[in-house]
Coordinates of C-alpha atoms and ligand atoms in Angstrom, one line a residue:
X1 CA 105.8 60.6 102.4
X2 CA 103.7 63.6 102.1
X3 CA 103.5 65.2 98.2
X4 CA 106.5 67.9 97.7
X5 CA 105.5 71.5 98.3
X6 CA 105.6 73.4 94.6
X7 CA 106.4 77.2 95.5
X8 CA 105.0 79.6 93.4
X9 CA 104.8 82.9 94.6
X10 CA 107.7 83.1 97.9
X11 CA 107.9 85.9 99.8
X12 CA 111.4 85.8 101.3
X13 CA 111.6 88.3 104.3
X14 CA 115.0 89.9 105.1
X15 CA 116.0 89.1 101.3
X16 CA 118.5 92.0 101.1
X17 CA 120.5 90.9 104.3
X18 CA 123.7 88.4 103.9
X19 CA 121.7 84.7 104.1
X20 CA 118.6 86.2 102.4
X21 CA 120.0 87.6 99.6
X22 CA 122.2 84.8 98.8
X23 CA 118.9 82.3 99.1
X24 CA 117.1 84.8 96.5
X25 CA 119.9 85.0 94.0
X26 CA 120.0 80.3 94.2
X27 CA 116.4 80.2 94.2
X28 CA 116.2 82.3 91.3
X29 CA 118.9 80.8 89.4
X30 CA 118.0 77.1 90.0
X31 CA 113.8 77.2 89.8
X32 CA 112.9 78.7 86.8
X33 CA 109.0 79.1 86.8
X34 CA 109.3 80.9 90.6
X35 CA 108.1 84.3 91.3
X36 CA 110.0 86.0 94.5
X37 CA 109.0 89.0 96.7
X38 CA 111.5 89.9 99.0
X39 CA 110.5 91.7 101.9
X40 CA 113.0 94.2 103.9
X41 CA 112.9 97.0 106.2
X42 CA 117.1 98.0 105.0
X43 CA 118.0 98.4 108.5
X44 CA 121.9 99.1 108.7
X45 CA 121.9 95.7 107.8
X46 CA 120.0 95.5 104.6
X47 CA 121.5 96.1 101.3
X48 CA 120.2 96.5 98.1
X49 CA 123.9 95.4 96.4
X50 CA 123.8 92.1 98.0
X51 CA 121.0 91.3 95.8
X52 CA 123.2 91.1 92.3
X53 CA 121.5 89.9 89.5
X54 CA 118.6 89.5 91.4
X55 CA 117.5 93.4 91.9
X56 CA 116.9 93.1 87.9
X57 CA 115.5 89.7 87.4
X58 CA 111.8 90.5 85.9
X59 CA 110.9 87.2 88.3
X60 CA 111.6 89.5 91.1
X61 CA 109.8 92.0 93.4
X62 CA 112.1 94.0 96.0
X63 CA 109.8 95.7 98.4
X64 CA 110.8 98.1 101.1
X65 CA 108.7 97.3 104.0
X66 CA 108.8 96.2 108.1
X67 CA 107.9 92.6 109.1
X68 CA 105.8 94.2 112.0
X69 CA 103.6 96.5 109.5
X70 CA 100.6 94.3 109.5
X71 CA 98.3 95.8 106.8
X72 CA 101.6 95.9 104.6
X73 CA 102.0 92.1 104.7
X74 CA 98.1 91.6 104.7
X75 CA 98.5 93.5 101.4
X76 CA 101.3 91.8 100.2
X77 CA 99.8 88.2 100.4
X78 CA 96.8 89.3 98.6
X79 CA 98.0 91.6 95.9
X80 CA 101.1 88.8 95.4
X81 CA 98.8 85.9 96.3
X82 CA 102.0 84.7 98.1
X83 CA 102.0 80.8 98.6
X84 CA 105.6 80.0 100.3
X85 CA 107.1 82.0 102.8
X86 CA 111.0 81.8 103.2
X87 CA 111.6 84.0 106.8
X88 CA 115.0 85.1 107.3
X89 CA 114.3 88.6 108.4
X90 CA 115.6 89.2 112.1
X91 CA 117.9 91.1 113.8
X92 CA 120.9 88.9 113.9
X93 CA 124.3 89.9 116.0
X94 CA 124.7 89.1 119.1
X95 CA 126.6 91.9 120.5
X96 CA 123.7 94.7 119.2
X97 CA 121.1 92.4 121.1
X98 CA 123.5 92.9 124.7
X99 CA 123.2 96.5 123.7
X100 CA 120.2 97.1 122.3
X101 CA 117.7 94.1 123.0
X102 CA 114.0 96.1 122.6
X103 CA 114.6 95.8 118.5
X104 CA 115.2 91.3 118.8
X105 CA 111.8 91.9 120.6
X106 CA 109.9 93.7 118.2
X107 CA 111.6 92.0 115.1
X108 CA 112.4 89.1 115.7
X109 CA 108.8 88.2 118.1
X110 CA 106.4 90.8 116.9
X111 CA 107.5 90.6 113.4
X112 CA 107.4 87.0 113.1
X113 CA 103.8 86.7 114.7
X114 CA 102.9 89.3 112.0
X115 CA 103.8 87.2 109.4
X116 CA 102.4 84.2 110.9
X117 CA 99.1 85.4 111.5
X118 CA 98.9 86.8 107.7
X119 CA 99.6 83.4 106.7
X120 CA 97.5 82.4 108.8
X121 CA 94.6 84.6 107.1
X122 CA 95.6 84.4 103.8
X123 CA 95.7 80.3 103.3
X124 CA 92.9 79.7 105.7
X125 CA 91.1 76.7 104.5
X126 CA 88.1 77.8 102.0
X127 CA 89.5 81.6 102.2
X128 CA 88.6 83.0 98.9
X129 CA 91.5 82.9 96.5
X130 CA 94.1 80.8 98.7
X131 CA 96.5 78.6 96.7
X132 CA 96.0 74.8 97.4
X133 CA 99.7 73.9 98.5
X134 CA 101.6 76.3 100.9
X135 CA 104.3 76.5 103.0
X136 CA 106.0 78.8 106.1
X137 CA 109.6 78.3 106.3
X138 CA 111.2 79.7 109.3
X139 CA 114.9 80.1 109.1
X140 CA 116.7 80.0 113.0
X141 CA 119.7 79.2 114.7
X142 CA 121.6 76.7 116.5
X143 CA 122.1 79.3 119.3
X144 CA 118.2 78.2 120.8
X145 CA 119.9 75.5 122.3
X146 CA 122.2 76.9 124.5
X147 CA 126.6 76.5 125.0
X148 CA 128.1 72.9 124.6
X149 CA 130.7 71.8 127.3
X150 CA 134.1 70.6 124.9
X151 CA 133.2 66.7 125.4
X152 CA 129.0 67.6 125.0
X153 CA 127.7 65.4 121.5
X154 CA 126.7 67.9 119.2
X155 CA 122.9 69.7 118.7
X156 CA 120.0 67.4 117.4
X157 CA 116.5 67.9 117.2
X158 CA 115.5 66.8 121.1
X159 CA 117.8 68.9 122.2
X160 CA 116.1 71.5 124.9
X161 CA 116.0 75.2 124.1
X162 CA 118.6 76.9 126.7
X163 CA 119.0 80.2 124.6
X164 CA 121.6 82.5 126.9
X165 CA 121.7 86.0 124.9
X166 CA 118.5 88.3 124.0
X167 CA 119.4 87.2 120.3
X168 CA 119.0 83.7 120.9
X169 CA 115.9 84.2 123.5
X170 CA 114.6 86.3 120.8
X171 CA 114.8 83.7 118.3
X172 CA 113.7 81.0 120.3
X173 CA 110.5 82.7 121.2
X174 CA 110.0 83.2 117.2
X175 CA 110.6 79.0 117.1
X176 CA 107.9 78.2 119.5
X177 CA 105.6 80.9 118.0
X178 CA 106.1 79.0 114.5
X179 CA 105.6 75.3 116.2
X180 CA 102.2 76.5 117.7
X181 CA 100.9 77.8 115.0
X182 CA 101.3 74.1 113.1
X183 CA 100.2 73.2 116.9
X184 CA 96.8 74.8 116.8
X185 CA 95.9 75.9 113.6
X186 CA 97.5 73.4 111.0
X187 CA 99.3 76.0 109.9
X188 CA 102.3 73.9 107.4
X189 CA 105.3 75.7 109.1
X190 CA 108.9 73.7 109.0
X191 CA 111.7 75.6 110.6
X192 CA 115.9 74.9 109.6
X193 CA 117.9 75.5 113.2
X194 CA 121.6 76.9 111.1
X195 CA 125.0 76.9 112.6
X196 CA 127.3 80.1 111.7
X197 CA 127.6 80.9 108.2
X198 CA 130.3 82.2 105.9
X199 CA 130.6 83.7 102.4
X200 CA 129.7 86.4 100.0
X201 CA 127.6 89.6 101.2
X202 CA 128.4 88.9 104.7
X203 CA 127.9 92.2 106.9
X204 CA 131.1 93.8 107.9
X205 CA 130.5 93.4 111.5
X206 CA 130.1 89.8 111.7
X207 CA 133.5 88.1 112.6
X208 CA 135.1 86.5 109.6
X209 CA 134.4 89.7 107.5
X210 CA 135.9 91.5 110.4
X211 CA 139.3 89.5 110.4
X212 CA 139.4 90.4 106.8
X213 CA 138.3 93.8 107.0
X214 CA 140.7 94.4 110.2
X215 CA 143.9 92.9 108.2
X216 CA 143.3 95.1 105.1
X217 CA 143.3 98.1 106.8
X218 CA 146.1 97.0 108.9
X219 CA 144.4 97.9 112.4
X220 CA 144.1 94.8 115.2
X221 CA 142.4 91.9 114.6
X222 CA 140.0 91.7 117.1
X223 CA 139.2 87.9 118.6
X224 CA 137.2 87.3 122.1
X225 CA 138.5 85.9 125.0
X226 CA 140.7 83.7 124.9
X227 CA 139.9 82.5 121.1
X228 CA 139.2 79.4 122.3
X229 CA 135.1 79.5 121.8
X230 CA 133.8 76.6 119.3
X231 CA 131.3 77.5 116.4
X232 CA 129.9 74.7 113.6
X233 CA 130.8 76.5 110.3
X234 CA 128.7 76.2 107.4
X235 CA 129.3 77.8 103.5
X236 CA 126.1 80.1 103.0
X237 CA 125.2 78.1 99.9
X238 CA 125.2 75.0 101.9
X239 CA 122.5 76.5 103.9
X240 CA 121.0 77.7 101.1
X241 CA 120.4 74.2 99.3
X242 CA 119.2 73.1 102.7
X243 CA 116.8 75.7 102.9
X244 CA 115.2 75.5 99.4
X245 CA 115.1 71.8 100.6
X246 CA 113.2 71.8 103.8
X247 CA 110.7 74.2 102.1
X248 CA 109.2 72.0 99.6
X249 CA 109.9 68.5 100.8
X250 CA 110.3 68.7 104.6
X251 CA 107.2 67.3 106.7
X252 CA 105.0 69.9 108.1
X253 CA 105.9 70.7 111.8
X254 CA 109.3 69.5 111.7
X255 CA 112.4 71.1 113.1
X256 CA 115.5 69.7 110.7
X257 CA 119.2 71.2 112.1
X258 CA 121.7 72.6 109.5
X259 CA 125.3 72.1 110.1
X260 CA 128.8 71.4 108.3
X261 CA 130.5 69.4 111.3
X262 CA 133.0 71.7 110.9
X263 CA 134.0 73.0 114.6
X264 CA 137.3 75.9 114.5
X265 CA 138.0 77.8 117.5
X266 CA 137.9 81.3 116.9
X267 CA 141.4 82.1 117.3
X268 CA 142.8 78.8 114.7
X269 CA 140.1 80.5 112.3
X270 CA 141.2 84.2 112.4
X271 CA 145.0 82.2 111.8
X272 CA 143.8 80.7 109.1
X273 CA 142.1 83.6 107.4
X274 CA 145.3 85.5 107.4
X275 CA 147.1 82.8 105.5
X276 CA 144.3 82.8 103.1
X277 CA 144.2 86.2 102.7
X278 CA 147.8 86.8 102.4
X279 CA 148.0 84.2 99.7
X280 CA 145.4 86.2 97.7
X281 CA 146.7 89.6 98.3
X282 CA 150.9 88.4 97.6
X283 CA 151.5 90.1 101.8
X284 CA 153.6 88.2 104.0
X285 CA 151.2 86.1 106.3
X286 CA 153.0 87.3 109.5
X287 CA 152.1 90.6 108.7
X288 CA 148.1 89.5 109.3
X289 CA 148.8 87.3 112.0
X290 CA 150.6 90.2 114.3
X291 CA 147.6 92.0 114.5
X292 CA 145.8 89.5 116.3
X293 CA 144.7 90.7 119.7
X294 CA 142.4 88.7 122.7
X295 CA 140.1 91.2 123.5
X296 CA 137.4 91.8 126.7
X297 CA 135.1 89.0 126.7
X298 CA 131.6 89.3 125.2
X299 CA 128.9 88.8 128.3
X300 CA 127.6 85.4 128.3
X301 CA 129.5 84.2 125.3
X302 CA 128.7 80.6 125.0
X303 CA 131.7 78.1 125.1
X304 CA 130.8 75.7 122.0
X305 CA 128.0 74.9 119.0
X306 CA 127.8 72.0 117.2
X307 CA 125.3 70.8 115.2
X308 CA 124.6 67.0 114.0
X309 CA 122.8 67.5 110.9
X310 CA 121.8 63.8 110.6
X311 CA 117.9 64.0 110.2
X312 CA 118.1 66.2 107.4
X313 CA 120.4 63.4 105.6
X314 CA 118.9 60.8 106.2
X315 CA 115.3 62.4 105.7
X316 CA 115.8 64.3 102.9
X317 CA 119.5 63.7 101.6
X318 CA 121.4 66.7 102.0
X319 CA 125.2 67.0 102.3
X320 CA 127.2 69.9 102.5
X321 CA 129.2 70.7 99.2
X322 CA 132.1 73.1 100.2
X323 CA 134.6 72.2 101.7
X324 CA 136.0 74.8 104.7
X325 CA 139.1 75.7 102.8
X326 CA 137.6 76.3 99.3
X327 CA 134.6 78.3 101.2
X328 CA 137.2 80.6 102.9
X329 CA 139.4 81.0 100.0
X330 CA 135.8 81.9 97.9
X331 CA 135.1 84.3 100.8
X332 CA 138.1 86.0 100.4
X333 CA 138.2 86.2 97.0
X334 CA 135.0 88.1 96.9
X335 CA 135.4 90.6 99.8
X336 CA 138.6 91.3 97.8
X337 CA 136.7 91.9 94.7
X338 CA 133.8 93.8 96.4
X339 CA 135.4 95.6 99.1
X340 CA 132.5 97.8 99.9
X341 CA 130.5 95.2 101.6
X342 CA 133.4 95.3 104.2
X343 CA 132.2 99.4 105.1
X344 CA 130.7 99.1 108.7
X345 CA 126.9 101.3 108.5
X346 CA 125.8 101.3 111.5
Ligands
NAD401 P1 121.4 89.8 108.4 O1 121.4 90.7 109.6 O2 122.5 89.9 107.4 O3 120.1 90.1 107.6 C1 118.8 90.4 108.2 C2 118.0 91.1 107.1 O4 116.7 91.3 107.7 C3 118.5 92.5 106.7 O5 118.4 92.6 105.3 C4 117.6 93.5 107.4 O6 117.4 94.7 106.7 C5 116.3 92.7 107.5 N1 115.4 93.1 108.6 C6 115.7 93.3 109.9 N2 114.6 93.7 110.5 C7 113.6 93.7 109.6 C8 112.2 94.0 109.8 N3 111.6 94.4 110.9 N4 111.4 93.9 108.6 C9 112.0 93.5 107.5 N5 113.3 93.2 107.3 C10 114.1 93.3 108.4 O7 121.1 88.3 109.0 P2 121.6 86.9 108.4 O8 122.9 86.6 108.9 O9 121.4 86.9 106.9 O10 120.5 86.0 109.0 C11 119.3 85.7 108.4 C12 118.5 84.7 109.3 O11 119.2 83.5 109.4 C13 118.2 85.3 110.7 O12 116.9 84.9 111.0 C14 119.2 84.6 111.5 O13 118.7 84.4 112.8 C15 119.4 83.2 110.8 N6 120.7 82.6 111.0 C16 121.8 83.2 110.7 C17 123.0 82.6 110.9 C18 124.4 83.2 110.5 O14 125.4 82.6 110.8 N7 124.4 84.4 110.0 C19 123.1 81.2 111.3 C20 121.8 80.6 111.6 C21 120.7 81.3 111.4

């Protein structure tokens, strides 16, 4: 087994959106000699709140910057003689990418070859001033491979890219970018393929803060279809750990799936969220559950993910912690208390 990767200096890109900031905020709380740049353009989905502590910590560095700016990353490695690379930054729903799909391209494509090929500059071998041991973590999603039938066995690593939505093509074109770069140029990438994620600093659009925002102001509660669609749900600090993980002791050029084997249907989690959430606020639970509507379809919506997560246990030993119950009853608990991360910018 290779020697453990010892980050230094990490630039984490998209650090002020909902996974980002959360990773910033554990990394900085459980790795005391790290330095952390975070990197991000605040796009409607960017806030400097969900940062915390963090925005103050001496340890950290909050630039304002795009992905795709490439003499501001070129900068950034050399003036912050950056040695890890955590990548979250991406445009990340779904619906905006039916919409709007040009800003997937340049983000999530562009902006990752960007970074790549500063990387790629900045640690070449012998290049003056490059750290010894370094690291490019790319953060994706379990959405490359495509929709599960209900009987399908879950996600692993052999499983073939399918992406169906210009999110998930998007992403899967940042994937391959990332493998050929370890491919051709020894670059040490490792990438973490995520199921969906829940908890704190979550943006307002994204369905469980939705169910939660939706009940609270007492307007519908708006599920797809016919609520039946699967996701893998994972607590964001599960991912987190998982993360931190891959980055220093995951082998170079490895793919390692994230997921809590923890399949709801959409409609059996907006049910329970209301009983959650009406046990925190003291309401009548039917109250919640009335507003529930089936709404139009999303285009394409794939049927089912689920992820086995079985390489990155046996490899490297992680488990998640929370359970699905605590993790929603933490959720809740901290929209209630910071109710303006439920505001939908746009
Ligand atoms: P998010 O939308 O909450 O945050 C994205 C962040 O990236 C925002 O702060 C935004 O301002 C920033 N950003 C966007 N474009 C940028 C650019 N051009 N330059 C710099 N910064 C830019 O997303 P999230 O849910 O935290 O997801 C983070 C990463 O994790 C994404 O790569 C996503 O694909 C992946 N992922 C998410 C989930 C999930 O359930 N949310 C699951 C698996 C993987």
């Amino acid at each position: 087994m290779p020697a453990p990767h010892v980050p230094g200096r990490v630039l984490v890109t998209g650090g002020a959106g909902f996974i980002g900031s959360n990773f910033v905020r554990h990394l900085l709380a459980s790795d005391g000699s790290v330095r952390v740049v975070t990197l991000d353009a605040m796009t409607y989905a960017g806030r400097r709140e969900n940062l915390g502590a963090a925005a103050g910590d001496a340890r950290h560095t909050l630039l304002e910057g795009d992905i795709c700016d490439a003499a501001l990353v070129r900068a950034l490695f050399a003036e912050h003689r950056i040695d890890t690379v955590v990548h979250f930054a991406a445009e990340s729903h779904v619906d905006r990418s039916i919409t709007g799909p040009a800003a997937f391209v340049t983000t999530n494509l562009v902006g990752t070859f960007t970074l790549l090929e500063a990387a790629r500059d900045a640690w070449r071998a012998g290049a003056q001033g490059a750290p010894r041991s370094v690291r490019f973590h790319h953060v994706s999603t379990d959405e490359v491979f495509g929709s599960l039938g209900e009987a399908d066995p879950a996600f692993t690593e052999e499983t073939p890219y399918a992406p169906n939505s210009p999110y998930s093509a998007s992403k899967a074109g940042s994937d391959h970018l990332v493998r050929a770069y370890h491919h051709t140029y020894g670059l040490p990438v490792t990438t973490t393929n995520c199921s969906n994620n829940y908890g704190p600093c979550q943006h307002a659009e994204k369905f469980i803060p939705t169910v939660i925002r939706s009940c609270l102001a007492g307007v519908p509660v708006p599920v797809y279809g016919t609520g039946m669609n699967v996701r893998d749900w994972l607590y964001v600090d599960d991912h987190c750990r998982a993360v931190d993980l891959v980055m220093r002791c995951g082998a170079p050029g490895a793919l390692y799936l994230v997921g809590g084997r923890n399949e709801h249907r959409n409609l059996d989690i907006a049910r329970l969220l209301c009983r959650v959430l009406a046990e925190a606020t003291g309401v009548p639970p039917e109250r919640y559950l009335e507003l529930i509507r089936l709404v139009t379809d999303r285009p394409g919506h794939d049927f089912r993910y689920a992820i086995d997560a079985g390489r990155l246990t046996r490899e490297l030993g992680w488990q998640p912690l929370e359970s699905f119950e605590s993790g929603l009853r933490k959720t809740v608990a901290w929209y209630l208390q910071n109710p303006w991360c439920l505001t939908v910018a746009v």
